[in-house]
Coordinates of C-alpha atoms in Angstrom, one line a residue:
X1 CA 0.0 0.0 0.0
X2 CA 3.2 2.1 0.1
X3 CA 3.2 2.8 -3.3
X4 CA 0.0 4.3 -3.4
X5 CA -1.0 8.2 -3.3
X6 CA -2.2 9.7 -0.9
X7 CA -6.0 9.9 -2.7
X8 CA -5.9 6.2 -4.1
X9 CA -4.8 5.2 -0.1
X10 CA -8.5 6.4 0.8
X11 CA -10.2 4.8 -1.6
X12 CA -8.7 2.2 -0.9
X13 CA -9.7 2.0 2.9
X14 CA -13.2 3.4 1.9
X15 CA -13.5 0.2 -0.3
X16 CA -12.9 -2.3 2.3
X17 CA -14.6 -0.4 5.3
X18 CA -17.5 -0.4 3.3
X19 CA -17.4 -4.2 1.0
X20 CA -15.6 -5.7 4.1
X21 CA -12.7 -7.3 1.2
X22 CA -9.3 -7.7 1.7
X23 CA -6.4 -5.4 -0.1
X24 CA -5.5 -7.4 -2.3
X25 CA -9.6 -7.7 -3.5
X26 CA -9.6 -4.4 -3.2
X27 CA -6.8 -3.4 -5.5
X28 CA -8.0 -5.6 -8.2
X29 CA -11.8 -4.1 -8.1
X30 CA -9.9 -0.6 -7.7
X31 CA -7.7 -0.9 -10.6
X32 CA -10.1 -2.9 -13.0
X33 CA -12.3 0.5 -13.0
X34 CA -9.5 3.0 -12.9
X35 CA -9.7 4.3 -9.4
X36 CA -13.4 5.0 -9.4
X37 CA -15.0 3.8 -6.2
X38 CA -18.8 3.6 -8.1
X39 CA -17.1 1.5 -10.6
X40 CA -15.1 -0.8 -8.6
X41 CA -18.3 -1.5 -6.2
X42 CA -19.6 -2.7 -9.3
X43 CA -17.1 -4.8 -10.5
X44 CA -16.6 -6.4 -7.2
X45 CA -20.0 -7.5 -6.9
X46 CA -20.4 -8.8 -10.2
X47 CA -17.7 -10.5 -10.1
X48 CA -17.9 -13.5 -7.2
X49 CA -14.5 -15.2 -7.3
X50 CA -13.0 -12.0 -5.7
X51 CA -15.0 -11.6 -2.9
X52 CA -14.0 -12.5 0.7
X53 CA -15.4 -15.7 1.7
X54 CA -18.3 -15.2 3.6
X55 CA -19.1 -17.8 6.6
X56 CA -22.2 -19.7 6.6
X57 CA -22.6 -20.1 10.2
X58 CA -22.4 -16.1 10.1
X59 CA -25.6 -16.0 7.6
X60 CA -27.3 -19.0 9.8
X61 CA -27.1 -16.6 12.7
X62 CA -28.2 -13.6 11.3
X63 CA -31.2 -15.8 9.6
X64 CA -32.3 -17.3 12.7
X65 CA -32.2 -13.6 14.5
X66 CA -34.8 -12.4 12.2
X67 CA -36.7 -15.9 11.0
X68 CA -40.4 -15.7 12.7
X69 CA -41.0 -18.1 15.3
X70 CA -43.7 -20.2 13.6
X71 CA -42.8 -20.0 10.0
X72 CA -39.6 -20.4 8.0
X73 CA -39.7 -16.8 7.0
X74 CA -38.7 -13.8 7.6
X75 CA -41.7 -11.8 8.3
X76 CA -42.8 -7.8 9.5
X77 CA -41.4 -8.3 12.7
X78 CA -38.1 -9.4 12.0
X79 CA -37.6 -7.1 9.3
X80 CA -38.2 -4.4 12.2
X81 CA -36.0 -6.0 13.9
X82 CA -33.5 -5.6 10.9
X83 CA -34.2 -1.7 10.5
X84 CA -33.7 -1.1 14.0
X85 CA -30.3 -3.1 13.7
X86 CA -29.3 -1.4 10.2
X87 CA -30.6 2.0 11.9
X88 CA -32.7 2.9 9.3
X89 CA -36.2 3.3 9.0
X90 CA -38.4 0.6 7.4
X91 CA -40.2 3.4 5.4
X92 CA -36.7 4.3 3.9
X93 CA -36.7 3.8 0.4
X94 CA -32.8 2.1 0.6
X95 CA -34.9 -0.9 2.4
X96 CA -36.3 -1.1 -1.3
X97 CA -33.2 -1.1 -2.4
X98 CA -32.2 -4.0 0.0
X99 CA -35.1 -6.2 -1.0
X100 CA -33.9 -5.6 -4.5
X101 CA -30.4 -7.1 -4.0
X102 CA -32.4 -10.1 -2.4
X103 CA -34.9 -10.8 -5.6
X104 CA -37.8 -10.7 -2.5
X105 CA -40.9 -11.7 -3.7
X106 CA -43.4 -10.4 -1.6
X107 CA -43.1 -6.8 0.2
X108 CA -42.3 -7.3 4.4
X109 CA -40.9 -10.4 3.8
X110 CA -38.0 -12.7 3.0
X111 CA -37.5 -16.1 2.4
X112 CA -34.4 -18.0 3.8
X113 CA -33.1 -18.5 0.0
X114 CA -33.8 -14.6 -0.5
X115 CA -32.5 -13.5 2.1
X116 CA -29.1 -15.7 3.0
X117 CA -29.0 -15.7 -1.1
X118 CA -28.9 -11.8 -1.4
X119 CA -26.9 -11.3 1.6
X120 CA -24.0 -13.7 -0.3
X121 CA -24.3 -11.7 -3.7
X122 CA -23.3 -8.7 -1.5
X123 CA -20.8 -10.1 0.7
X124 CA -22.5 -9.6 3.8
X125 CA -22.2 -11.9 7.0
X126 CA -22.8 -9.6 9.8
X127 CA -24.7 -6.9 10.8
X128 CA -22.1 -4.5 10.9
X129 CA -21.0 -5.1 7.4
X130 CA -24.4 -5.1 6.8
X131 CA -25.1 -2.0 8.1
X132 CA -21.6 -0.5 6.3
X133 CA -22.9 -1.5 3.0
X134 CA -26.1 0.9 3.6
X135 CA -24.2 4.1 1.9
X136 CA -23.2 1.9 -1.2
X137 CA -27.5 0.6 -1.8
X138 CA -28.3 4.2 -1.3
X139 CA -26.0 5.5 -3.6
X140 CA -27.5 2.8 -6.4
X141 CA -30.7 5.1 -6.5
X142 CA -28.6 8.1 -8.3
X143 CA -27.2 5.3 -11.1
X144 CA -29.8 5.6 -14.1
X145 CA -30.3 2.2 -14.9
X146 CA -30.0 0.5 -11.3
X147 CA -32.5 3.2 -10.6
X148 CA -35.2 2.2 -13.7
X149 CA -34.4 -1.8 -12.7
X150 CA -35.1 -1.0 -9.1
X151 CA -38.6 0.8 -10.5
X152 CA -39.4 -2.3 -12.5
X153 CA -39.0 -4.7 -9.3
X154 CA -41.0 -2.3 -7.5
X155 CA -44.5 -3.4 -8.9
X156 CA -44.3 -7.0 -8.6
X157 CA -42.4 -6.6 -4.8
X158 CA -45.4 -4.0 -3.9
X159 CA -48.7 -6.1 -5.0
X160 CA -50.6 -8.7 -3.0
X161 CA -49.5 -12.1 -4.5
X162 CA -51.5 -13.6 -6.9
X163 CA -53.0 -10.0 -8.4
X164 CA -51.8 -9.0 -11.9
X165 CA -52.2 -5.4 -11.0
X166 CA -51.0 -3.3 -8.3
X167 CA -53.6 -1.5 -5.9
X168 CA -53.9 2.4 -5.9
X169 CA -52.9 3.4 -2.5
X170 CA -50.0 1.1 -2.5
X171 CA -49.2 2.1 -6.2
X172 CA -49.4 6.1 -5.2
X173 CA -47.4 5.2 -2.1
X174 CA -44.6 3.6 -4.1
X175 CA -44.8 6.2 -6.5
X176 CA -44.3 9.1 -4.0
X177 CA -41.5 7.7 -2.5
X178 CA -40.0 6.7 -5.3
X179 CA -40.2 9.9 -7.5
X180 CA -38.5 11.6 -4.3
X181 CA -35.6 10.8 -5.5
X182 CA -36.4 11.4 -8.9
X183 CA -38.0 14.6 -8.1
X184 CA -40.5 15.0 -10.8
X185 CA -42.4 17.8 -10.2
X186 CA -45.6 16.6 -11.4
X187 CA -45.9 13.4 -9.3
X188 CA -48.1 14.8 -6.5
X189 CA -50.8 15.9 -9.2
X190 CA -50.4 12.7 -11.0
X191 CA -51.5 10.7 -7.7
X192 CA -54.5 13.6 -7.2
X193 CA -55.2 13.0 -10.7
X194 CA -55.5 9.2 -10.2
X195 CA -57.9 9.6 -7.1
X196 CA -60.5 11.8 -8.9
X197 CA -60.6 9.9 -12.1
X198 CA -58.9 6.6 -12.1
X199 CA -59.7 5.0 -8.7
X200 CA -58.3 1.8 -10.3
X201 CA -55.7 -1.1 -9.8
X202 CA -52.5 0.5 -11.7
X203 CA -51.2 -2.3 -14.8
X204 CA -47.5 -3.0 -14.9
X205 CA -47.7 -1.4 -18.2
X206 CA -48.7 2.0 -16.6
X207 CA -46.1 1.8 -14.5
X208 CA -43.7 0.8 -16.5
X209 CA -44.3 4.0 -19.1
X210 CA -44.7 6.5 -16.5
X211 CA -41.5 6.3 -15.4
X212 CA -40.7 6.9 -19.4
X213 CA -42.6 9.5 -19.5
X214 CA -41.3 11.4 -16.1
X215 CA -37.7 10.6 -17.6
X216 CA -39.0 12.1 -21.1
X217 CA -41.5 14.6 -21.0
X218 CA -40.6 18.3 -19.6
X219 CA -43.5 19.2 -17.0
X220 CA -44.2 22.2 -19.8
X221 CA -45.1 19.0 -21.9
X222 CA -43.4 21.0 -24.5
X223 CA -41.9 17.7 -25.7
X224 CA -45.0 15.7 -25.3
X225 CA -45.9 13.6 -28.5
X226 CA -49.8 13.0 -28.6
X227 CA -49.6 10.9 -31.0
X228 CA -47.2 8.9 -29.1
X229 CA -47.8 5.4 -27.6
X230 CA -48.4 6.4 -24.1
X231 CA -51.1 4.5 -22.5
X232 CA -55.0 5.8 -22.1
X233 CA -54.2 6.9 -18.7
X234 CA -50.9 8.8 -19.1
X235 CA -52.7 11.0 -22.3
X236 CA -55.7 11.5 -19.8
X237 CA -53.2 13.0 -17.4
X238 CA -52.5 15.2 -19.6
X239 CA -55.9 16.5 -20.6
X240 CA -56.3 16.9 -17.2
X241 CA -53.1 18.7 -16.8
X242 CA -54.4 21.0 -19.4
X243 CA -57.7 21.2 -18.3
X244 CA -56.9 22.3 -14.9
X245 CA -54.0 24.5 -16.0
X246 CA -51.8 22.8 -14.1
X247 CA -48.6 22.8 -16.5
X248 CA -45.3 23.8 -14.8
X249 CA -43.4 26.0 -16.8
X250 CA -41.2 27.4 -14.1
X251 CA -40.0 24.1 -13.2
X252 CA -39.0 23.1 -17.2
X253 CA -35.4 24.3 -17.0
X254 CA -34.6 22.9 -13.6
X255 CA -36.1 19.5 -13.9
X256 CA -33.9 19.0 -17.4
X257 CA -31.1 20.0 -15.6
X258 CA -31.5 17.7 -12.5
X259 CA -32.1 14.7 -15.0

């Protein structure tokens, strides 16, 4: 490590603290992207045969901590349980984020495969790792693509099992707390929009476009295409956008520079 500057020296301890590797893990992930931390969390969790061995008993334990008592599951309480261990709130969208890295299923719960699975693709085998690694999941919300694939997993995660479509409230919830971090402007009248005139279940193909069309569409709708092949819903948002007046030219310029 000696032969390092001063800068690369930090990035280097900032690696490990956070991905618990060794150095010599470390260095290879480091130097494989070119110094950039982003890149090199990337390439270290892609790429298994350089991660630190993680000990099964460790990921038995943790399991077990959380499992509920009468089912082979983990289940609302124990994922409490989790958030008050991680410190984090179990409202926080990086909990999303978590679920995401563990292909869950179902929303408020994990199975043993999910879990122990998700928390071996991450390297995890303690809560203090565990709880080390929250920066990193956080941080995959500002990454474009991680961000649209963390959308997508959103639906099916979010409805009850067996439905096709996601309910409203939930679908407005997710929405809201995921367009946070997007910050469209026009999200809050899109779920006031959906209350007065929808009042439906929300299809995956509605979801899946409107997150098209926030990424797309300025909120002057300058750029909007009618003609386009948005679904019924998202072209009677914007009647109703029109209708009501409700079109936010102030906001243009500074949501196409925050995109």
């Amino acid at each position: 490590m000696h032969k390092l500057n001063r800068g690369n020296r930090d990035k280097l301890q900032q690696f490990i603290s956070i991905t618990g590797a060794s150095e010599k893990a470390a260095l290879q992930a480091l130097k494989a992207s070119d110094w950039h931390l982003e890149g090199a969390f990337d390439y270290f969790y892609s790429q298994p045969q350089i991660r630190t061995l993680i000990d099964s008993r460790h990921l038995e334990e943790l399991y077990n901590r959380y499992k509920d008592p009468y089912a082979d599951m983990i289940l609302v309480d124990g994922i409490t349980l989790l958030c008050d261990d991680l410190q984090v709130d179990p409202q926080d969208i990086v909990m999303l984020v978590v679920s995401w890295h563990m292909k869950a299923s179902t929303m408020c719960e994990f199975s043993k495969q999910e879990f122990v699975g998700g928390l071996q693709t991450l390297g995890i085998d303690s809560v203090e790792k565990f709880r080390e690694k929250i920066p990193f999941m956080r941080s995959e919300l500002k990454d474009e693509q991680k961000f649209r694939d963390i959308y997508n997993f959103a639906f099916g995660w979010a409805k009850e099992k067996g439905q096709k479509s996601l309910a409203l409230d939930t679908a407005i919830g997710m929405w809201q707390l995921l367009f946070a971090e997007k910050q469209w402007p026009l999200v809050d009248h899109w779920c006031q929009f959906l209350q007065a005139r929808h009042n439906k279940a929300i299809s995956r193909d509605t979801w899946s476009q409107l997150l098209e069309f926030a990424r797309t569409v300025d909120p002057a709708l300058s750029n909007y295409d009618a003609e386009g092949a948005w679904p019924y819903l998202i072209d009677e948002f914007v009647e109703y956008l029109n209708e009501n007046g409700i079109i936010q030219k102030n906001l243009s310029s500074d949501w196409s520079q925050k995109r």
